[in-house]
Each structure stands twice: as C-alpha cells, then as structure tokens.
XYZ file of C-alpha atoms in Angstrom:
620
model
C -4.422 30.353 1.763
C -8.160 30.235 3.034
C -10.408 27.624 1.365
C -13.950 28.438 2.683
C -17.627 28.753 1.425
C -20.096 30.669 2.948
C -21.735 29.239 5.980
C -25.174 29.906 4.989
C -24.565 27.923 1.597
C -22.834 25.156 3.454
C -25.504 24.461 5.972
C -28.261 24.348 3.428
C -26.191 21.839 1.039
C -25.988 19.433 4.278
C -29.897 19.412 4.636
C -31.721 16.751 2.729
C -34.125 18.172 0.201
C -37.761 17.576 -0.427
C -39.935 18.269 -3.605
C -43.080 20.459 -2.762
C -42.942 19.234 0.868
C -44.237 15.793 0.144
C -41.823 13.624 -1.798
C -38.988 12.127 0.991
C -35.400 12.224 0.119
C -33.473 9.001 0.099
C -32.237 8.307 3.736
C -28.602 8.529 2.511
C -27.099 10.128 -0.586
C -23.533 10.475 -0.242
C -21.443 12.393 -1.149
C -24.199 14.832 -0.060
C -23.007 17.880 -2.382
C -19.922 18.750 -4.581
C -18.131 21.057 -6.463
C -17.703 22.535 -9.746
C -14.420 22.583 -11.315
C -12.814 19.250 -9.604
C -9.982 17.745 -11.858
C -11.904 14.403 -11.574
C -15.011 14.574 -13.756
C -16.775 11.493 -12.415
C -18.887 11.485 -9.475
C -20.380 8.635 -7.813
C -23.343 8.701 -5.493
C -24.166 5.931 -3.194
C -28.119 6.118 -2.563
C -29.741 4.267 0.069
C -33.485 3.970 0.561
C -36.021 1.229 0.851
C -36.118 -0.982 -2.265
C -34.774 2.084 -4.400
C -33.118 -0.437 -6.793
C -35.633 -0.481 -9.482
C -36.138 3.158 -9.726
C -35.824 5.152 -13.042
C -33.481 7.939 -12.124
C -33.914 11.426 -13.709
C -31.921 14.452 -13.628
C -31.380 17.704 -15.845
C -28.584 20.241 -15.459
C -26.313 21.674 -18.091
C -23.080 20.073 -18.046
C -24.037 17.156 -15.808
C -24.912 13.596 -17.213
C -26.315 10.708 -15.913
C -23.568 8.142 -17.103
C -24.478 4.895 -15.131
C -26.891 3.526 -12.850
C -25.812 0.420 -10.959
C -27.480 -1.714 -8.464
C -26.003 -3.664 -5.687
C -26.765 -7.030 -4.223
C -29.071 -5.250 -1.513
C -31.955 -3.585 -3.251
C -31.975 -0.752 -1.083
C -29.171 0.738 -2.839
C -28.382 2.591 -6.197
C -25.235 3.879 -7.299
C -25.062 6.346 -9.768
C -22.184 7.868 -11.855
C -22.559 11.421 -12.855
C -20.290 12.864 -15.706
C -19.531 16.399 -14.759
C -18.446 18.767 -17.893
C -15.058 20.585 -16.934
C -17.044 23.730 -17.526
C -20.022 22.976 -15.364
C -21.258 25.646 -13.525
C -22.266 25.931 -9.591
C -25.859 25.524 -9.030
C -28.433 22.905 -8.185
C -30.637 20.299 -9.664
C -33.097 17.768 -8.911
C -32.375 13.988 -8.954
C -35.628 12.201 -9.205
C -36.161 8.374 -8.659
C -39.301 7.343 -10.220
C -41.473 4.101 -9.937
C -40.323 1.882 -12.839
C -43.818 1.238 -14.046
C -46.229 3.872 -13.065
C -43.309 6.669 -12.908
C -44.674 8.023 -9.995
C -42.078 10.034 -7.842
C -40.887 7.724 -5.028
C -37.930 9.904 -3.867
C -36.385 13.199 -4.601
C -33.075 15.038 -3.592
C -31.909 18.631 -4.656
C -28.330 18.521 -5.420
C -25.677 21.105 -5.320
C -22.611 21.728 -7.188
C -20.886 24.546 -5.107
C -18.203 27.016 -6.130
C -14.493 26.126 -5.104
C -12.489 28.771 -3.332
C -9.860 30.318 -5.582
C -6.571 28.249 -5.753
C -8.141 25.361 -3.765
C -6.526 22.869 -5.930
C -3.147 24.503 -5.039
C -3.323 24.470 -1.299
C -0.066 23.894 0.503
C 0.373 21.009 2.855
C 2.453 20.581 5.972
C 6.213 19.818 5.905
C 9.457 20.406 7.650
C 8.681 23.878 8.401
C 5.794 22.870 10.625
C 5.305 21.523 13.867
C 2.303 19.396 14.467
C 0.291 19.307 17.851
C -1.365 15.753 18.321
C -4.547 16.114 20.712
C -7.383 13.976 21.892
C -10.394 16.330 21.444
C -12.382 14.485 24.230
C -9.522 15.050 26.698
C -8.171 18.705 25.698
C -10.857 21.241 26.624
C -14.767 20.949 27.072
C -15.875 24.343 25.786
C -19.543 23.475 25.458
C -20.927 21.454 28.214
C -24.353 21.298 26.569
C -23.218 18.693 24.055
C -21.857 16.294 26.624
C -24.816 14.362 26.574
C -27.001 13.943 23.110
C -30.147 11.928 23.063
C -29.563 8.497 20.981
C -25.969 8.498 21.531
C -25.407 6.081 24.854
C -21.852 6.691 25.820
C -21.987 9.505 28.154
C -19.506 11.515 30.203
C -17.969 10.308 33.160
C -14.476 12.050 33.846
C -13.509 9.536 36.627
C -12.935 6.906 34.131
C -9.875 7.326 32.221
C -9.917 4.097 30.191
C -13.483 3.752 28.397
C -15.604 6.806 29.142
C -16.337 10.344 27.614
C -15.081 13.368 29.203
C -16.762 16.133 27.269
C -13.794 17.678 25.395
C -15.201 19.043 22.220
C -14.418 21.516 19.159
C -15.251 24.459 21.045
C -12.859 23.451 23.683
C -10.118 23.474 20.852
C -11.190 26.723 19.500
C -11.260 28.465 22.788
C -7.646 27.553 22.998
C -6.216 28.339 19.739
C -4.385 31.293 20.934
C -2.443 28.807 23.571
C -1.569 26.434 20.593
C -0.347 29.477 18.538
C 1.663 30.924 21.565
C 3.540 27.587 22.003
C 4.710 27.314 18.574
C 2.661 25.078 16.972
C 1.703 25.464 13.032
C -0.569 22.334 12.679
C -3.209 20.432 14.756
C -4.043 16.746 14.388
C -6.838 15.940 16.419
C -7.657 12.235 16.761
C -10.981 11.529 14.731
C -14.097 13.856 15.434
C -16.412 11.641 13.053
C -19.583 10.227 14.606
C -18.727 7.376 16.730
C -22.226 6.284 18.109
C -20.915 3.243 19.806
C -22.419 1.743 22.948
C -19.261 2.590 24.750
C -15.533 3.446 24.252
C -16.159 5.811 21.566
C -14.227 8.881 22.702
C -11.066 7.898 20.804
C -12.851 8.225 17.472
C -11.610 5.422 15.465
C -14.791 3.663 14.945
C -16.888 5.814 12.853
C -20.729 5.430 12.280
C -21.142 8.164 9.851
C -18.379 9.027 7.466
C -19.870 12.530 6.538
C -20.904 13.784 10.006
C -18.905 15.075 12.906
C -20.036 13.303 16.110
C -22.591 15.897 17.850
C -20.741 15.549 21.007
C -17.820 17.211 19.519
C -20.075 19.613 17.721
C -21.400 20.067 14.010
C -19.818 19.852 10.661
C -20.200 23.796 10.635
C -18.309 24.034 13.953
C -15.650 22.100 12.619
C -15.412 24.189 9.536
C -15.259 27.208 11.719
C -12.659 25.835 13.810
C -10.387 25.073 10.808
C -10.962 29.023 9.650
C -10.327 30.411 13.040
C -6.917 28.357 13.233
C -5.960 29.383 9.742
C -6.161 32.975 10.881
C -3.508 32.396 13.445
C -1.206 30.560 10.789
C -2.170 27.144 12.055
C -3.452 24.412 9.621
C -5.625 21.375 10.389
C -4.735 17.836 10.042
C -7.701 15.332 9.736
C -6.962 11.921 11.244
C -8.626 9.381 8.506
C -9.524 5.901 9.036
C -9.602 3.869 5.634
C -9.196 0.234 6.951
C -12.104 0.027 9.283
C -15.578 1.375 10.653
C -17.373 0.972 13.925
C -19.853 -1.874 14.385
C -22.765 0.378 14.518
C -22.108 1.932 11.310
C -25.386 2.646 9.649
C -24.018 0.236 6.713
C -24.110 -2.566 9.525
C -27.830 -2.472 9.566
C -28.339 -2.696 6.015
C -25.043 -4.094 4.190
C -25.023 -2.886 0.696
C -23.069 -6.042 -0.663
C -21.729 -9.339 0.892
C -18.357 -8.295 0.024
C -18.341 -4.802 1.606
C -16.371 -6.037 4.357
C -13.283 -8.393 4.645
C -14.039 -12.081 4.795
C -17.553 -11.528 3.784
C -18.621 -9.912 6.940
C -17.283 -12.610 9.183
C -15.183 -11.770 12.198
C -11.611 -13.065 11.614
C -8.886 -11.128 13.710
C -5.965 -9.724 12.044
C -2.495 -11.215 13.134
C -0.689 -7.541 12.487
C 1.697 -9.597 10.199
C 2.847 -6.203 8.826
C 6.071 -7.607 7.134
C 4.072 -9.973 4.955
C 3.516 -7.256 2.036
C 7.229 -6.914 1.569
C 8.350 -10.432 2.812
C 9.233 -12.658 -0.558
C 8.588 -16.036 1.540
C 5.411 -14.839 3.380
C 2.358 -17.040 2.684
C -0.569 -15.991 0.716
C -2.999 -16.710 3.343
C -1.033 -14.500 5.726
C -1.068 -11.516 3.338
C -4.911 -11.806 3.067
C -5.341 -11.962 6.939
C -3.094 -8.807 7.293
C -5.062 -6.799 4.573
C -8.388 -7.956 5.492
C -8.592 -9.434 9.032
C -10.302 -7.269 11.652
C -8.896 -5.511 14.252
C -11.606 -6.324 16.977
C -15.234 -7.397 16.386
C -16.491 -3.987 17.101
C -14.158 -2.557 14.366
C -15.446 -4.356 10.830
C -12.752 -4.227 8.327
C -13.383 -2.762 4.866
C -12.876 -4.361 1.651
C -11.418 -1.956 -0.671
C -11.666 -4.504 -3.686
C -15.225 -3.665 -4.032
C -14.878 -0.936 -6.358
C -17.901 1.004 -5.253
C -16.565 1.316 -1.840
C -12.909 2.006 -2.930
C -14.633 5.140 -4.652
C -16.577 6.045 -2.016
C -13.805 6.343 0.267
C -11.756 8.262 -2.391
C -14.638 10.852 -2.641
C -15.025 10.923 0.969
C -11.446 12.048 1.704
C -11.607 14.839 -0.979
C -14.870 16.235 0.343
C -13.516 16.735 3.819
C -10.473 18.259 2.354
C -12.589 20.763 0.235
C -15.426 21.112 2.731
C -13.276 22.273 5.588
C -10.030 23.609 4.106
C -7.803 20.910 5.495
C -3.977 21.331 5.313
C -3.095 17.427 5.660
C -4.170 14.310 6.485
C -2.850 11.730 8.984
C -4.099 8.025 7.781
C -4.807 5.731 10.748
C -3.446 1.911 10.229
C -2.276 2.766 6.750
C -0.979 -0.454 5.677
C -3.818 -2.396 6.697
C -6.026 -1.644 4.067
C -5.809 -3.266 0.423
C -2.514 -2.289 -0.963
C -3.956 -1.619 -4.778
C -6.698 0.651 -3.334
C -4.047 2.643 -1.328
C -1.868 3.266 -4.375
C -5.084 4.408 -6.013
C -6.461 6.554 -3.118
C -2.984 8.281 -2.599
C -2.763 9.192 -6.137
C -6.334 10.325 -6.458
C -5.927 12.822 -3.871
C -2.625 14.337 -5.126
C -3.841 14.431 -8.574
C -6.740 16.715 -7.058
C -4.293 18.698 -4.611
C -0.703 18.228 -6.043
C 0.698 20.105 -3.083
C -1.127 18.593 -0.303
C 0.614 16.344 2.413
C -0.430 13.146 3.910
C 1.198 10.907 6.397
C 0.433 7.429 6.992
C 0.798 5.200 10.116
C 2.701 2.014 9.876
C 3.512 0.876 13.270
C 6.659 -1.077 12.361
C 10.172 -0.410 13.903
C 11.616 -1.586 10.650
C 12.700 1.257 8.177
C 12.303 -1.178 5.179
C 8.446 -2.087 6.320
C 7.986 1.874 6.471
C 9.519 2.904 3.349
C 7.712 0.527 1.446
C 4.861 3.343 1.247
C 6.677 6.269 0.302
C 6.317 8.108 -2.931
C 9.515 7.435 -4.926
C 10.535 4.338 -3.099
C 11.289 1.545 -5.364
C 10.044 -1.677 -4.085
C 11.278 -4.831 -5.440
C 7.833 -6.254 -6.262
C 7.043 -2.943 -8.443
C 4.561 -1.814 -6.045
C 4.377 2.046 -6.303
C 2.681 4.467 -3.646
C 2.091 8.211 -3.640
C 2.431 8.869 -0.137
C 4.326 11.864 0.688
C 5.395 10.701 4.146
C 4.999 8.247 7.042
C 5.179 8.398 10.560
C 8.902 7.363 11.778
C 7.957 4.899 14.155
C 11.485 3.292 13.597
C 13.511 6.383 14.770
C 10.687 7.222 17.482
C 11.540 3.785 19.020
C 15.156 4.376 18.736
C 15.012 7.843 20.307
C 13.102 6.592 23.413
C 15.775 3.956 23.989
C 18.697 6.165 23.229
C 17.820 8.772 25.739
C 16.577 6.406 28.365
C 19.312 3.991 28.050
C 23.148 4.007 29.001
C 25.967 5.193 26.763
C 27.857 2.519 24.882
C 28.984 1.178 21.219
C 25.839 0.090 20.355
C 23.248 2.011 22.453
C 22.314 5.654 23.720
C 23.602 8.207 21.261
C 25.279 5.843 18.958
C 22.133 4.194 18.390
C 20.759 7.474 17.419
C 23.624 8.302 15.050
C 23.481 4.836 13.364
C 19.536 4.809 12.870
C 19.977 8.047 10.581
C 21.665 5.672 7.837
C 18.049 4.526 7.282
C 17.239 7.840 5.582
C 18.771 6.418 2.217
C 15.478 4.563 2.231
C 13.432 7.484 2.527
C 12.999 9.725 -0.834
C 12.325 12.896 1.298
C 13.471 12.200 4.949
C 12.587 15.593 6.058
C 8.873 14.773 5.462
C 8.980 12.167 7.719
C 6.889 12.666 10.795
C 9.215 12.372 13.975
C 7.060 12.340 17.368
C 7.825 12.344 21.140
C 4.530 10.636 21.749
C 0.781 10.088 20.572
C -2.417 8.714 21.950
C -1.276 5.061 21.526
C 2.218 5.025 23.384
C 3.319 6.072 27.049
C 4.243 9.447 27.852
C 7.944 10.454 27.069
C 8.322 11.845 30.698
C 7.088 8.600 32.306
C 9.311 6.477 30.019
C 12.370 8.781 30.671
C 11.622 8.250 34.847
C 10.460 11.713 35.218
C 13.714 13.313 34.127
C 12.768 16.728 32.525
C 16.492 17.093 31.256
C 15.896 14.202 29.159
C 13.005 15.223 27.813
C 14.161 18.611 26.687
C 16.984 17.024 24.831
C 14.796 14.549 22.871
C 12.592 17.273 22.121
C 15.651 19.370 20.756
C 16.727 16.429 18.839
C 13.144 16.016 17.194
C 13.046 19.728 16.439
C 16.278 19.944 14.575
C 17.074 16.828 12.556
C 15.635 16.399 8.836
C 12.029 15.696 9.911
C 8.664 16.996 10.428
C 8.114 17.422 14.238
C 5.046 16.090 16.115
C 4.464 16.688 19.971
C 1.595 15.083 21.862
C -0.481 17.611 24.152
C 0.696 17.778 27.476
C 4.348 17.128 26.896
C 5.027 20.776 27.496
C 3.933 20.358 31.048
C 5.281 16.981 31.731
C 2.015 14.958 31.680
C 2.393 11.644 33.112
C 1.358 7.899 32.157
C 2.416 4.541 33.236
C 5.656 3.263 31.510
C 3.758 0.314 29.885
C 0.966 1.173 27.550
C -2.232 2.367 28.975
C -4.195 4.283 26.580
C -6.538 5.762 29.526
C -3.429 6.880 31.132
C -1.542 8.415 28.402
C -4.919 10.439 27.283
C -5.699 12.140 30.539
C -7.345 15.643 30.375
C -5.326 18.547 29.788
C -5.759 20.498 32.960
C -7.484 23.443 32.721
C -9.753 22.643 29.823
C -12.752 22.155 32.331
C -14.237 24.835 34.368
C -13.866 22.738 37.621
C -10.166 22.054 36.971
C -7.726 23.670 39.775
C -4.803 23.528 37.616
C -4.811 25.537 34.581
C -2.027 24.773 31.906
C -3.538 27.568 29.517
C -2.923 30.238 32.160
C -0.254 28.629 34.247
C -2.365 28.726 37.560
C -1.192 25.707 39.622
C 1.852 24.632 37.547
C 4.937 23.431 39.178
C 7.903 25.122 38.662
C 9.171 22.094 36.589
C 6.161 22.413 34.664
C 6.265 25.999 33.989
C 10.059 25.684 33.050
C 9.431 22.849 30.419
C 6.257 25.040 29.029
C 8.725 27.934 28.426
C 11.208 25.682 26.952
C 8.962 24.191 24.509
C 7.425 27.416 23.454
C 11.148 29.381 22.914
C 12.215 26.066 21.012
C 9.193 25.853 18.687
C 8.670 29.585 17.985
C 12.576 29.693 17.056
C 12.272 27.051 14.991
C 9.468 28.856 12.680
C 12.215 31.025 11.243
C 15.224 28.561 11.436
C 15.297 27.974 7.434
C 18.463 25.907 7.860
C 16.568 23.490 10.268
C 13.799 23.319 7.628
C 15.874 22.828 4.448
C 19.632 22.456 5.438
C 21.784 19.538 4.787
C 22.447 17.417 8.017
C 25.997 16.849 9.132
C 26.819 14.886 12.317
C 29.758 13.399 13.938
C 29.986 9.893 15.659
C 29.132 10.573 19.439
C 31.998 10.212 21.806
C 31.763 10.272 25.810
C 28.015 10.961 25.932
C 28.023 13.795 23.546
C 26.421 13.878 20.437
C 26.944 17.035 17.778
C 25.522 17.657 14.621
C 24.910 20.610 11.966
C 22.092 21.764 9.762
C 23.687 24.018 7.027
C 21.831 25.947 4.449
C 24.487 28.291 2.578
C 25.819 30.785 4.884
C 23.289 29.660 7.727
C 24.522 26.951 10.154
C 22.799 25.645 13.526
C 25.127 23.677 15.387
C 23.315 21.197 17.989
C 25.274 19.716 21.004
C 23.558 16.787 23.165
C 25.304 16.204 26.524
C 23.775 13.302 28.443
C 26.498 13.399 31.111
C 25.829 14.719 34.676
C 28.659 17.319 34.490
C 29.379 20.092 31.993
C 32.054 19.468 29.435
C 34.365 21.492 27.610
C 34.125 20.416 23.790
C 37.157 20.768 21.453
C 35.928 22.418 18.443
C 38.703 21.613 16.110
C 36.919 18.291 15.512
C 34.114 19.844 14.424
C 35.657 22.112 11.843
C 33.688 20.798 8.878
C 30.633 22.166 10.458
C 31.855 25.402 12.235
C 33.987 26.488 9.197
C 34.931 30.230 9.460
C 32.078 31.199 11.520
C 33.388 32.881 14.829
C 30.176 34.006 16.326
C 27.216 31.912 18.070
C 23.796 32.461 19.642
C 22.289 30.418 22.068
C 18.766 29.979 20.886
C 17.164 29.288 23.961
C 19.200 31.265 26.515
C 19.038 34.314 23.991
C 22.678 34.948 24.569
C 25.323 35.894 22.072
C 29.080 35.141 22.381
C 32.416 34.494 20.499
C 33.447 31.073 19.428
C 36.810 30.070 20.817
C 38.978 26.777 20.781
C 36.571 25.155 23.257
C 32.909 25.299 23.683
C 31.559 24.771 27.008
C 28.278 22.634 27.280
C 26.143 22.292 30.380
C 25.379 19.025 32.157
C 22.268 16.957 30.687
C 21.523 19.501 28.112
C 20.798 20.399 24.386
C 22.816 23.360 23.311
C 21.385 24.635 20.133
C 23.462 27.654 18.459
C 23.079 29.600 15.381
C 26.341 30.193 13.822
C 27.527 33.553 12.122
C-alpha cells in the first residue's frame, strides 16, 4: 500500500504564505499543513511571531471553525484550536492575524488541508514477518557530497573523527543502495533520526532535534525523505522513523524564545536524570525519584520536555501523526520511551493507534528486567492500573541474555540454558512475537567483537534471532563482520559502512575488497533473511523447545503441517543427535530441507549437526 501525495502539492504546502507579497507569515506555524478526513477532528496550531498574542484571528473556510484562541505566558505565541468537520474538503484558506485595535493585518498564513491517500488510515505496520535494518544515516553512504557543508550549520564533516564529527552520509546515500538492502533480505529500514540537529558539535546521531518539522539539510530535504520512502516501498521495504519524545536539542528554536516556563522539565533548570527506570513500577520508590526519572535531563545539551503542559503534549502527538501521513511511514521506533511523562505516553500511543489502527510502534526501554519492559505493552495488566497502547518494545532483556549465552561457557545456569530459561518471561508479553529482538544497534558494541571475532557464534546468534517468536532487527555492518571495541564506544560502533564513500577502497555493496570471511557472512545473512520472508511457521507458528543438553539447543516453530526445526550446536565437534527425544516436534515428518545449505535429505533415527553451527530444517 502506498501513501504519497503529488510532489508539487507537498512542496508548496511546506512553503510559508504571504498575502499580496507584503504581509508576512508568522515565523512558525505548526503543523504547517494538515489533511482532510483525519479521525481526530480538532487541530491545534502553535503560532510564533513577535507579540502575536494580542492579535485578532480571522479565518473562513467551509467545514473549519476557529474553536479556541489561547495565549501562552510568552506573548510571542498563540495557540489556535480548529474544529474540522468530518466532511471538510481539501483546499486552502487564509488565517489572518489582525491588530486588536486598528484591525490592520499583521500576519497572514495560507493554510492547506490536503487530500489523504486512499486507505491511509488502514496502513499495515511491521511485525514478525519482517526483518528490520538499523542504520546510522551519517555513517552509511554519502550520496550527495554537495550537502556535506551547509551555511549556518557549524558541525562539519571530518571522517577521521569517529566519535563526534559528521561523515557526510545522507538520504541520497540510503536511496542509492536500496537494491543492496533489498537483496540482503531486509523488509524494513530504521534510520536513526534525520530531523534537523543544528547543534555546534556532535550532531550526526540525530537525537538532539532543533526543528521537529524539518529534515536536517545535511541529510537532504523533506521531499528527499518522502521520495526515499516511496522508492523503498516500491522494493517492498517499509520505513520506520526514529521518534524522540523525551527531549530536544539545546539549540532548538524554542530555546531562543521559550513558549512557557513549564515547557521543559524542572522549569528549564538542568537537573540530570539518575536513570532510575524501575521507579515507575516499584511500590517502594520515592516520589522524588519518580519525578527525576520522568523529568530529569539526559545532558545539558538535551533539554527534557514536560508533557504535563497540555499544549506541548498535543503538539507532539500531532507532530508524530504529521510525519506518518506526510511520508507514508510503516512504523515508529521511539527513543528513550519510558523517560517521558507516563500519562502522556498513554495518551500518545492511544492517539496514534486511533488514527492508524494497524500501525506498528516499538519503544526503547533499556532494561534487562522483563517486568520493567512489559509495563509499557498494550494488554499488560500493571498492578497500579497503568495502561499503555504500545504494540511492542525493544527486547533488551533477551538481547542481554543472548550475548552472554553465546559468548559464555555452557553450564546449568549459563550458555544455552540461560536462553532457554529466559523465554519463560514471554508470559509477561501479550504478543511476544512483536517484541523486537536485535543483534546490536547504534548504542552498543558490535556482536562480532563481543564474540571475540568468532563468526560461527555470530551465525548461530543471527539464526536464533531470526527463528524464535520475535521481530528481528539487525545492525548495519553485521553482515560483513564490522568491528568495534568490546566496551561501549559510540564512535567505534558507528563506523562508516565501507563503500558508501567514493574514495573507499573496500566496497561492501559490490563485495570488492571484502575478505573471504566477510563475503561468507554476507551470503549467510542474505540466505537466512530471504528464506525467512516466506517462512510462515516462523512468522506465526507456536514455539516448542527442548531443554539444552551438552551444548546443543533444539527447538521448533510449528504452524499446521509446516514445521521448522532449529538445532544450535556450540561444540567444537559435530554431533549425532538422537531424534527420538524430539518426536513431539518432528511428528511423522520424514523429509527435511536444510534452508541454508539448500540440500534435501531423509530423516532417520539420528541427525548429524556440524560443529559450531545453526542447522535450520524445514520438515515435511
């Protein structure tokens, strides 16, 4: 399903309007345009211009009524609430801001209501049938060197600096390599945020937004982003946008002219968070600690937003919906999810799904405790009565166990046994298959380095991620064994993908210069992920697993007559596996196809499994 508007209409809608060429538009009016036919019929407009608060507001358009004009403590702001008729038609109308006494026109803005694409509200999100690619746009590929340096943006390109400088990757670079992403078997792309981050330094990561309605020009334009989503969709790939609700960058335009004293946590005073994420579920937690967690700042360069301010809360909800509708998103990944105001998060998640009932969102709750993560899931019954509408969360608990299990020794309480026992937490998750399990991301060390550069362990871990009841996510470069430090080092974990720059001598997109081990891993990942696209039993089937024994872990995914058998063998020697123990999973099936090797064979009494391997069989 595609959800796009004609480019000319969208471009014109983003441009500020002037009346007769002499009446200026407000400095900001957000959202800059909207759509007819949205389920929510109230539209809030945040307007910013010098001393606009005393203005008389006039507008006239069939199906649009100015319901409320609200002032904020800062006289440079007005908040308009428009009531839209369910039958309002697309079109444009002038919003005029008049001097309260002379009635002279001070500002004017031509507002547009656009036509939604058919079935926009019914768009389907991502799920267990998908595999998500997480990439850092600045470090993936530089498709347009002309936007590396932009006037007014001080943080420039320096590829010799992994830790804090920009490297020049952009939207054009992602678009140029969509064929590679498709060929590898990914069906969703999650780039780290691409909104404007006009910060003095360390702006490449995207988590310090300075304009919530604008793509950073060093990545491209809003229209470039929209076209990227369209081009990806044509290849069967959806786009997941990284949303940051908790904070903004210290150079956001709000910071130069704050709308209200309570717009930020702790009245705009820098109070660092203690990251005490358990406080929201802990019956013994002090109220002051809960307050610090929800409203404390990450750093002094990332002001914490206070969503108890109702205007700000509505602003953020509408901003999220605007991006979904504008570019045709397939999902959202929500950064630092639990750090925002809990009541706001409940309202935000419900509002998104009210507008898009089949949409997908995954939140980041960086905790290894399943109870802490489960709190935010739709359908989970919290003892304190808190209810969320989030369909899924990042599975940090399982990811942590996975890294320890594959890199550690085998014993009764470690190795594969810890993986086996960790799945008991799935009873906390209303839909465990929607939990996003990942090998790595932009914030943690690369799995190949954590596994002491053991490619066999990487293959086994990826097979596990791809075949248990989860929605898999892989980090860019895993498929070519990219390295980092073992301990956290963001710069090392976010190094450039080779081949994304014209001067690169190694090109992972073409295979030029890759080692034999890198090419072997690349082929393995492509085979695994492309097979998974049609493995319905893996998408929807029930999980049946047997307790690990002697370094071997065996489990099944079963859907009707379809059955997938997975055997993980961590031993340094091949093993003969007696199949009688696994009759509950094999049933009467006598034929097997090794999905990686591509060979068919007849099942006997024993199954030979190679050393240090993941054997994935389709049983017939």
